[in-house]
Short mmCIF file of C-alpha atoms and ligand atoms in Angstrom, two decimals:
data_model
loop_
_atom_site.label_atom_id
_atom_site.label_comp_id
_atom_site.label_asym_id
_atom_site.label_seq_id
_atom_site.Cartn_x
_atom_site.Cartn_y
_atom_site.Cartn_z
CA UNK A 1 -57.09 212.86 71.58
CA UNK A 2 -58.28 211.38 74.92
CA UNK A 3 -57.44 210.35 78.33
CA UNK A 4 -58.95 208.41 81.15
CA UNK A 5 -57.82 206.97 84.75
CA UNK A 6 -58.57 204.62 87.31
CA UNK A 7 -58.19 204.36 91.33
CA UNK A 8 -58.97 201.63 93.45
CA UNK A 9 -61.52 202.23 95.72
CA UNK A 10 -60.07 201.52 99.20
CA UNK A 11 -58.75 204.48 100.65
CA UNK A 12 -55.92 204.80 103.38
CA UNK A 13 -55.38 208.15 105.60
CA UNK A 14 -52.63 209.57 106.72
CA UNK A 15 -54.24 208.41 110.39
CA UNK A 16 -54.98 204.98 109.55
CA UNK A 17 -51.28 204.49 108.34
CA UNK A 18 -50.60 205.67 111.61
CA UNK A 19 -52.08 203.15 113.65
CA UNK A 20 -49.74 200.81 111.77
CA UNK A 21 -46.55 202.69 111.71
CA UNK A 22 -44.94 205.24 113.80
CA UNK A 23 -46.04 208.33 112.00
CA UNK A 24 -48.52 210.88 111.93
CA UNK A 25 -51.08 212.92 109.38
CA UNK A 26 -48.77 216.15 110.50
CA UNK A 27 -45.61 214.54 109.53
CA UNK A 28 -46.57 212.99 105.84
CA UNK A 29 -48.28 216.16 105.11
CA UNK A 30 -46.12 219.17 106.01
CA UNK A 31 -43.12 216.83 104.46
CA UNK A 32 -44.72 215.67 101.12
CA UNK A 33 -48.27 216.96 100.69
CA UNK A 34 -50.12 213.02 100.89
CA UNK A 35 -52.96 213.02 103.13
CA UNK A 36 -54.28 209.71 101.45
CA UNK A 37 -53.46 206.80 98.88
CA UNK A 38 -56.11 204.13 97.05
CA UNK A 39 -54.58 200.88 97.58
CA UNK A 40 -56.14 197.83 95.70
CA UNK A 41 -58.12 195.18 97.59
CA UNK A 42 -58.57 191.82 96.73
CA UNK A 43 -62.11 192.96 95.14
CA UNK A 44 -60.07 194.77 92.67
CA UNK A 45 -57.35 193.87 90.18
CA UNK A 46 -54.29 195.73 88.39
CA UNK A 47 -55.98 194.55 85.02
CA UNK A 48 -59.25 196.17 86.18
CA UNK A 49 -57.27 199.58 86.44
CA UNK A 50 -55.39 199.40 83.43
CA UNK A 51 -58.65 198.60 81.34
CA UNK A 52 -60.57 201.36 82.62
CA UNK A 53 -58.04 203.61 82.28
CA UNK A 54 -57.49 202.79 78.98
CA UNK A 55 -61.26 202.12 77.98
CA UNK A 56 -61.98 205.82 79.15
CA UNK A 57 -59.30 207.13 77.28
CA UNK A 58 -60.41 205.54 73.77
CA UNK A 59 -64.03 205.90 74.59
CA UNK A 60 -63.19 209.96 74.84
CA UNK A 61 -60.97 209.80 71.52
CA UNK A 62 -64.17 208.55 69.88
CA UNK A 63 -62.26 205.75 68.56
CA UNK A 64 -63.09 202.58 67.87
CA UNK A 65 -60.80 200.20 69.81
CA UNK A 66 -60.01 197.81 66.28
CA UNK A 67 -58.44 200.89 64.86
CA UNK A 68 -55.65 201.06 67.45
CA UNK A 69 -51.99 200.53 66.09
CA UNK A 70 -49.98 200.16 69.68
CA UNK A 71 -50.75 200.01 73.18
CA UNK A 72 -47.89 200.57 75.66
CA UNK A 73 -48.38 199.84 79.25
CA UNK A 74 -45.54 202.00 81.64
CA UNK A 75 -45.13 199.75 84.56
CA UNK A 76 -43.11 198.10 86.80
CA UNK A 77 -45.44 196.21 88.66
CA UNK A 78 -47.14 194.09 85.87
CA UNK A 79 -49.31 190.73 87.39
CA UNK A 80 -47.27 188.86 85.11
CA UNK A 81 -43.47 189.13 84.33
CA UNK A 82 -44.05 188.11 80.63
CA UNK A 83 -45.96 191.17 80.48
CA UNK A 84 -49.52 192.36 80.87
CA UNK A 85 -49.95 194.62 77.85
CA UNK A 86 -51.36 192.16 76.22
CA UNK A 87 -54.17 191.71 78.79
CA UNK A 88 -54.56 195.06 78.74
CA UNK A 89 -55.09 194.93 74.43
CA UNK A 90 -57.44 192.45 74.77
CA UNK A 91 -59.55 194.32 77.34
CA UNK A 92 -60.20 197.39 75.73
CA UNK A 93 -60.73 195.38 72.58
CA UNK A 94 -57.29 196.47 70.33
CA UNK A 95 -57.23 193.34 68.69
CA UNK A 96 -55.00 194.40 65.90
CA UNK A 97 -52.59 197.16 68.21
CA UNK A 98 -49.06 195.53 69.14
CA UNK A 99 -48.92 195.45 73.23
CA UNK A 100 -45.81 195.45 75.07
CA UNK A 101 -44.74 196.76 78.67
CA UNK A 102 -42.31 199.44 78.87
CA UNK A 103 -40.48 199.58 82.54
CA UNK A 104 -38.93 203.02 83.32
CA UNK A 105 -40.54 203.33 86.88
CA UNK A 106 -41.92 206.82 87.99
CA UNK A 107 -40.69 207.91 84.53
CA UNK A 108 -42.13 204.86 82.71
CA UNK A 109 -45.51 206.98 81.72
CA UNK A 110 -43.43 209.95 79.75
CA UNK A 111 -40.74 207.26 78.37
CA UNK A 112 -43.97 205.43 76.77
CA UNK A 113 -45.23 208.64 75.61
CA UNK A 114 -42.42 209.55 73.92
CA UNK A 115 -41.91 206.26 72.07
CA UNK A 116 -45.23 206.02 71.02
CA UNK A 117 -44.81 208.92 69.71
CA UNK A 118 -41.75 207.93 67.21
CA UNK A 119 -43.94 204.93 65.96
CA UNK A 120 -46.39 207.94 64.66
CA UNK A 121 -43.96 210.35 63.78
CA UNK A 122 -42.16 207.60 61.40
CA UNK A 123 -45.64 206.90 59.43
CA UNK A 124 -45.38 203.58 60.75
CA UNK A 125 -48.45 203.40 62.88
CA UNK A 126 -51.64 206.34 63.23
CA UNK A 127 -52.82 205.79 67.04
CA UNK A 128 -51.78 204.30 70.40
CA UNK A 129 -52.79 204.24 73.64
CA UNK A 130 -50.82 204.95 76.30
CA UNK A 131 -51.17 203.89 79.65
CA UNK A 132 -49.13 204.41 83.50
CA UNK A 133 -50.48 202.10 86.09
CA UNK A 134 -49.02 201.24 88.78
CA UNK A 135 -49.46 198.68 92.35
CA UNK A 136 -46.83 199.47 93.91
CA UNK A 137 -48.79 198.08 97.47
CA UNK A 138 -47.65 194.98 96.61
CA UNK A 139 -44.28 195.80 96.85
CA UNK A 140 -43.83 198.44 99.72
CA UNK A 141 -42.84 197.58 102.59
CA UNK A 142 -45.35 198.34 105.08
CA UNK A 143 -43.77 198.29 108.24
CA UNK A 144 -40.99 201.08 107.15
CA UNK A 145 -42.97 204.29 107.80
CA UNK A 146 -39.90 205.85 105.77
CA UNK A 147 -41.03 204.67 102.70
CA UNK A 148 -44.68 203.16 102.75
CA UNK A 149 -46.42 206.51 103.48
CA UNK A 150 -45.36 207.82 99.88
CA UNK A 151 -46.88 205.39 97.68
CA UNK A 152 -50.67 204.07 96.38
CA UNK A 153 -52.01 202.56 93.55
CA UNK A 154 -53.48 203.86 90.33
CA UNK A 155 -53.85 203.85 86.45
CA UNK A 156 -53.92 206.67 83.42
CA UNK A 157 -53.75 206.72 80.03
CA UNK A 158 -53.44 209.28 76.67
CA UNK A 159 -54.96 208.38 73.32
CA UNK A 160 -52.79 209.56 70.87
CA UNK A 161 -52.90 209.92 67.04
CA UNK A 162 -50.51 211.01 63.66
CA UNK A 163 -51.33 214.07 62.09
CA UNK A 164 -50.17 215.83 58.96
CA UNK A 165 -51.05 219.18 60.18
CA UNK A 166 -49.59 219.70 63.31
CA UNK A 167 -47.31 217.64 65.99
CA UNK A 168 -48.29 218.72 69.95
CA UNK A 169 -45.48 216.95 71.22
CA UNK A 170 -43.06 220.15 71.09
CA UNK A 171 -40.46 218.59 72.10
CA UNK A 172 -38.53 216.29 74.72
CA UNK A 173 -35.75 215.58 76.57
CA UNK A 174 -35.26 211.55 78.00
CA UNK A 175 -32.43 210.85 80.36
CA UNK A 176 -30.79 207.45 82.35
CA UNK A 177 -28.05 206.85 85.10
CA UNK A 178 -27.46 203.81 86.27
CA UNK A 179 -24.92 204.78 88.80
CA UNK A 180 -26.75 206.59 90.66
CA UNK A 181 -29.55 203.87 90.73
CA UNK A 182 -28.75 202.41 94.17
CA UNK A 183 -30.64 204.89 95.64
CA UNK A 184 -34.18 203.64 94.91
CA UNK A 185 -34.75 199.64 93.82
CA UNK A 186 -37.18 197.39 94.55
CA UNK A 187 -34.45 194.38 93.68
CA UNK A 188 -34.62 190.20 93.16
CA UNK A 189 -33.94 188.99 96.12
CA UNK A 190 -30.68 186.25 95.65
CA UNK A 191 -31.95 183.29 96.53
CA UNK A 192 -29.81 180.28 94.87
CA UNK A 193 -31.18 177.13 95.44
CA UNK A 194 -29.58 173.42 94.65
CA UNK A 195 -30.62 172.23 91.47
CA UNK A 196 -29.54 169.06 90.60
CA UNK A 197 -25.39 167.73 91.71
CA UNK A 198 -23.17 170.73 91.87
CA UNK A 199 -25.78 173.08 90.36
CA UNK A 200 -28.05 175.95 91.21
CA UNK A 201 -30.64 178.58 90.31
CA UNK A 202 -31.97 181.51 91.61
CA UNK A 203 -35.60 181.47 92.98
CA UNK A 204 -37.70 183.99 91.76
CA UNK A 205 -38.88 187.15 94.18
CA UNK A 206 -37.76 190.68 94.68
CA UNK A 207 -37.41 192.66 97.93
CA UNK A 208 -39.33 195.75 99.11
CA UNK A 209 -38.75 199.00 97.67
CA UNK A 210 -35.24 200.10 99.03
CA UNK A 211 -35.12 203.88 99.52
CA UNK A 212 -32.20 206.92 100.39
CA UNK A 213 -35.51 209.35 100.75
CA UNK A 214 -32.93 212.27 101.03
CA UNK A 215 -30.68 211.06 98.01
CA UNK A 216 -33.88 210.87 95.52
CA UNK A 217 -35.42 214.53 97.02
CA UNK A 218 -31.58 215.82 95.70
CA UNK A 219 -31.94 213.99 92.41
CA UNK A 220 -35.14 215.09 91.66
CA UNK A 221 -34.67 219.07 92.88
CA UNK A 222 -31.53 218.91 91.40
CA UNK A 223 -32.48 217.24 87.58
CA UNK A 224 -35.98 217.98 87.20
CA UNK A 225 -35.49 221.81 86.83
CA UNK A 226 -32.38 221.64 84.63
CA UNK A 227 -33.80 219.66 82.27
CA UNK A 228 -37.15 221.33 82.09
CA UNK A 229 -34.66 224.80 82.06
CA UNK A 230 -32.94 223.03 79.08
CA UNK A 231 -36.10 221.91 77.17
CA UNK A 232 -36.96 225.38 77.20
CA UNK A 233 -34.20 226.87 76.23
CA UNK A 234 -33.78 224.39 73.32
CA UNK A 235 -37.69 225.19 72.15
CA UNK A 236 -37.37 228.64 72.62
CA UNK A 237 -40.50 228.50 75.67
CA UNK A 238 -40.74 231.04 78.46
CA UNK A 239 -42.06 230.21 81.57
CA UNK A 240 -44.93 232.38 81.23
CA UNK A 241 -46.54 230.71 78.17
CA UNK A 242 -46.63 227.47 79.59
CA UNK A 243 -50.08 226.62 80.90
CA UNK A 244 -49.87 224.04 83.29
CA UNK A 245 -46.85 222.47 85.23
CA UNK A 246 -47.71 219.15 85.64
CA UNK A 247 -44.99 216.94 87.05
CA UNK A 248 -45.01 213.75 88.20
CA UNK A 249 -46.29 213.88 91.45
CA UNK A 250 -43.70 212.31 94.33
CA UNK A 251 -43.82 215.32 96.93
CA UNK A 252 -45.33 218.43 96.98
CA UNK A 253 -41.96 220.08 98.06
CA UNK A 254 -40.53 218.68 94.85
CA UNK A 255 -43.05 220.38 92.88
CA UNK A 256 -43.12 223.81 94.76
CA UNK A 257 -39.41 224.12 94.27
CA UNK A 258 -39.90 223.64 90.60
CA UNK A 259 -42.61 225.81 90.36
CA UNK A 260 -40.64 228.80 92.21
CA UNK A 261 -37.35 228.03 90.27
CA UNK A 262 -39.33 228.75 86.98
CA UNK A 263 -41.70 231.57 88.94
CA UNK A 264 -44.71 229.46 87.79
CA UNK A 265 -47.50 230.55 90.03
CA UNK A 266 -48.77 227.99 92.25
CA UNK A 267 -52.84 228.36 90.18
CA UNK A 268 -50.75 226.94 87.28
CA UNK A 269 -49.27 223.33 88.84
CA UNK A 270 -51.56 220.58 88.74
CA UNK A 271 -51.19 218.29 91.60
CA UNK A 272 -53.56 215.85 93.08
CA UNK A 273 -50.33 213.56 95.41
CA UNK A 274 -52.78 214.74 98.29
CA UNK A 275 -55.70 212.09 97.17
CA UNK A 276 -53.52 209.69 95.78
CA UNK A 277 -49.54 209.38 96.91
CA UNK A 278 -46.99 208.55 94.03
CA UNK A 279 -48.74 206.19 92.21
CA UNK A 280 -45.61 206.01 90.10
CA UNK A 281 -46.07 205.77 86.20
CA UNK A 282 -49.69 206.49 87.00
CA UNK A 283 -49.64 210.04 88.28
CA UNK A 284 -49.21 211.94 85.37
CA UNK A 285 -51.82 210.57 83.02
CA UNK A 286 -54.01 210.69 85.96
CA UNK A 287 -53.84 214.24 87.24
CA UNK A 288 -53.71 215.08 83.34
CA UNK A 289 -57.55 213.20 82.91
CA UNK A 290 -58.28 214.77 86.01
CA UNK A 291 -57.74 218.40 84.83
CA UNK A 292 -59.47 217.52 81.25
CA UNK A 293 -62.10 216.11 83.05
CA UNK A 294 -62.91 219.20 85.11
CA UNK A 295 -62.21 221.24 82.29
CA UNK A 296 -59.13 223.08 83.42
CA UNK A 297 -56.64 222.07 80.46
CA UNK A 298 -58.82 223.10 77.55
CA UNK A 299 -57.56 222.51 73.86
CA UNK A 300 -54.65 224.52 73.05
CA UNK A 301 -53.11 224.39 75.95
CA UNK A 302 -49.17 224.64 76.80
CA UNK A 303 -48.56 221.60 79.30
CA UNK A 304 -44.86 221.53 80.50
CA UNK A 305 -44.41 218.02 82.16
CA UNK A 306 -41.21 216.06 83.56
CA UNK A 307 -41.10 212.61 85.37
CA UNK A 308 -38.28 210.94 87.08
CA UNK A 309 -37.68 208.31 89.15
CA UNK A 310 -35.64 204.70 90.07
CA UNK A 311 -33.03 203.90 88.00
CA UNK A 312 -32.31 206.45 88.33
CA UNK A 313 -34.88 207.86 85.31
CA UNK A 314 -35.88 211.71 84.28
CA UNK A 315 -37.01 213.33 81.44
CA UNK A 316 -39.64 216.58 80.49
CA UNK A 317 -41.64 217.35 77.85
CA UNK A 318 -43.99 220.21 75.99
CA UNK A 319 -47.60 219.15 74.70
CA UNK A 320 -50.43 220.87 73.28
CA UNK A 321 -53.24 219.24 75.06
CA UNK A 322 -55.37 218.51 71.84
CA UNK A 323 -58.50 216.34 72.91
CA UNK A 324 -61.38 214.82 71.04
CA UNK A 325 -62.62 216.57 67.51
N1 COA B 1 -43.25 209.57 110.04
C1 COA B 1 -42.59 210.14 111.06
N2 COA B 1 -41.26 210.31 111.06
C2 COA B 1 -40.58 209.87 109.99
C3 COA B 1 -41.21 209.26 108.90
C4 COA B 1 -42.60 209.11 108.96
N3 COA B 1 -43.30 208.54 107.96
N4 COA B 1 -40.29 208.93 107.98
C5 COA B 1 -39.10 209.34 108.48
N5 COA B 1 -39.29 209.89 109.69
C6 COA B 1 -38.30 210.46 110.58
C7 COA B 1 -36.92 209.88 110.34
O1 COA B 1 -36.74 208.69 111.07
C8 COA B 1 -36.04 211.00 110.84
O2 COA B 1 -36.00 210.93 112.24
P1 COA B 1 -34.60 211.12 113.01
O3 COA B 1 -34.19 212.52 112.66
O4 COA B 1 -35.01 210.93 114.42
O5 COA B 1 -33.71 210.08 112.45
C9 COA B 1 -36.81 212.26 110.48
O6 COA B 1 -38.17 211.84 110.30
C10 COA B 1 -36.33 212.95 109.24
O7 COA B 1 -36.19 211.95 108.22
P2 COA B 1 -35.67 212.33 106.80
O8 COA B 1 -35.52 211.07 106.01
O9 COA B 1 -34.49 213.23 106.94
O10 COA B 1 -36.90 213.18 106.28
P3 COA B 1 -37.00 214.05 104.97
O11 COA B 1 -37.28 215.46 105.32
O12 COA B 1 -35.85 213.78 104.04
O13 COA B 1 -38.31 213.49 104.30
C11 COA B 1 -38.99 212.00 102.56
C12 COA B 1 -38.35 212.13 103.93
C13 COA B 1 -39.01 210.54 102.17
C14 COA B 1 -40.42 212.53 102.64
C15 COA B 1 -38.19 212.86 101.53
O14 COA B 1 -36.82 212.55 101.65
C16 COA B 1 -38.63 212.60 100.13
O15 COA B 1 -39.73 212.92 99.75
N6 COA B 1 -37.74 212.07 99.29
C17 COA B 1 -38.09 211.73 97.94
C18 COA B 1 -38.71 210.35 97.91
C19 COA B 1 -39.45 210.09 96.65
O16 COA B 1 -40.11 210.93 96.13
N7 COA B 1 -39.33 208.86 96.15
C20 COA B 1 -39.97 208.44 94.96
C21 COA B 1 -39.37 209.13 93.80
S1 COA B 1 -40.11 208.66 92.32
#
């Protein structure tokens, strides 16, 4: 029913990266497509993002906030480990919705989707708001040019309702594996410290993001395609109905090679990573608001879309792109 997104307003180059790390515009671009990344400042919060995001997406829904059943925030950097849903639900004024954090990293944004989506389907609740944000700044490690030039900040989200008459979620396909996980995981560090005689406990922190670049790039060529392949084949979708690829956005490579495996012609992929980087459970919702924004996706429209990401995490799904009445 609506959507709405949120970038912080300090902007990094490719260049100024440069003059921190050993790396150049040429290199990030012709191997992933980035050319910049918003990064929050200290003038700017993760709450800030996640409320506008969400504020936009209600305030295009036409709904009033009270009337909101469930809010799901998809992240897994929230600036508090209990949770910051609930910030979030109090922000945007959903004082009756039920607000919990849902951690599925760069897939975190379609996993929420998609479980918000049972509440409805059951009859158990009639609208949610969905929201990907991500800060993952705070946790890259800037001096490894192998993985700090990929990432940036930002926040989308979807309002999304019941119906009787029809369900635009066509269909979807979630998947885990955890033992393939090592490849990309921003762990606790193990830090036991003496407690009292003979006892310990381990200090909270985690490390950096920890990244096999190459490893994830196979994953994601590998998984993405055979799920969205499978999706389709399951729904009975050709390639050429669909009206928009819009996957989430890691690399540009990633993307292409989807695109051409399923002869989807470059005017019909979304993609914004050039502005923006992986901003994680963020980019979908936000290259989605972008496109309703500027009036590409129009109401009716076939939107095939597939995250993945750490844990390792994947999954696609078919929408109708619906909008405000
Ligand atoms: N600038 C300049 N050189 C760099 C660099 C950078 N930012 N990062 C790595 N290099 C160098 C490497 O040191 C290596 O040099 P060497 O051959 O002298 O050792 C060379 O470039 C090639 O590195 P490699 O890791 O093989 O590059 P790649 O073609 O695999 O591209 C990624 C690296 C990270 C862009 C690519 O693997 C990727 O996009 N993977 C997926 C990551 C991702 O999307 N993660 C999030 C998923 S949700």
């Amino acid at each position: 029913m609506g959507s709405g997104s949120a970038v912080p307003d300090q902007r990094i180059t490719n260049e100024q990266l440069a003059s921190r790390v050993d790396t150049s515009d040429e290199w990030i671009s012709t191997r992933t497509g980035i050319r910049e990344r918003r990064i929050l400042s200290e003038l700017e919060s993760f709450s800030q993002l996640c409320k506008k995001a969400g504020s936009l997406a209600i305030e295009m829904a036409g709904w009033d906030p009270e009337s909101i059943d469930l809010l799901i925030l998809a992240t897994s950097t929230p600036d508090d480990l209990f949770g910051t849903a609930t910030k979030i639900q109090a922000g945007v004024g959903a004082n009756k919705a039920v607000a919990f954090d849902l951690t599925a990293a760069c897939s975190g944004f379609l996993f929420a989707l998609v479980t918000a989506s049972q509440y409805l389907r059951s009859g158990s609740m009639k609208r949610a708001l969905v929201i990907g944000a991500d800060q993952l700044s705070s946790w890259v490690n800037w001096d490894d040019r192998k993985s700090c030039v990929l990432f940036g900040d930002g926040a989308g989200a979807v309002a999304i309702e019941a119906s009787d008459v029809q369900d635009d979620l066509l269909g979807f396909k979630l998947r885990s594996d955890g033992q393939r996980g090592d490849c990309l995981t921003l762990p606790q560090i193990s830090d036991f410290q003496a407690l009292l005689q003979e006892t310990s406990y381990q200090k909270g922190g985690f490390l950096p993001i920890q990244m096999n670049g190459q490893e994830v790039y196979k994953f994601a060529v590998r998984e993405v395609p055979l799920i969205l392949g499978n999706l389709m084949q399951e729904l009975e979708i050709n390639s050429e109905s669909i009206d928009w690829l819009l996957l989430h956005q890691a690399n540009k490579r990633i993307i292409d090679a989807v695109a051409d495996r399923f002869k989807i012609p470059y005017s019909k992929v979304l993609t914004n990573l050039s502005n923006y980087g992986n901003t994680s459970a963020a980019t979908i919702p936000l290259m989605l608001d972008e496109a309703v924004r500027d009036e590409r996706i129009q109401k009716g429209h076939l939107i095939a879309t597939s995250g993945f990401g750490a844990g390792l995490s994947w999954g696609a799904a078919f929408i109708k792109w619906h909008g405000p009445i």
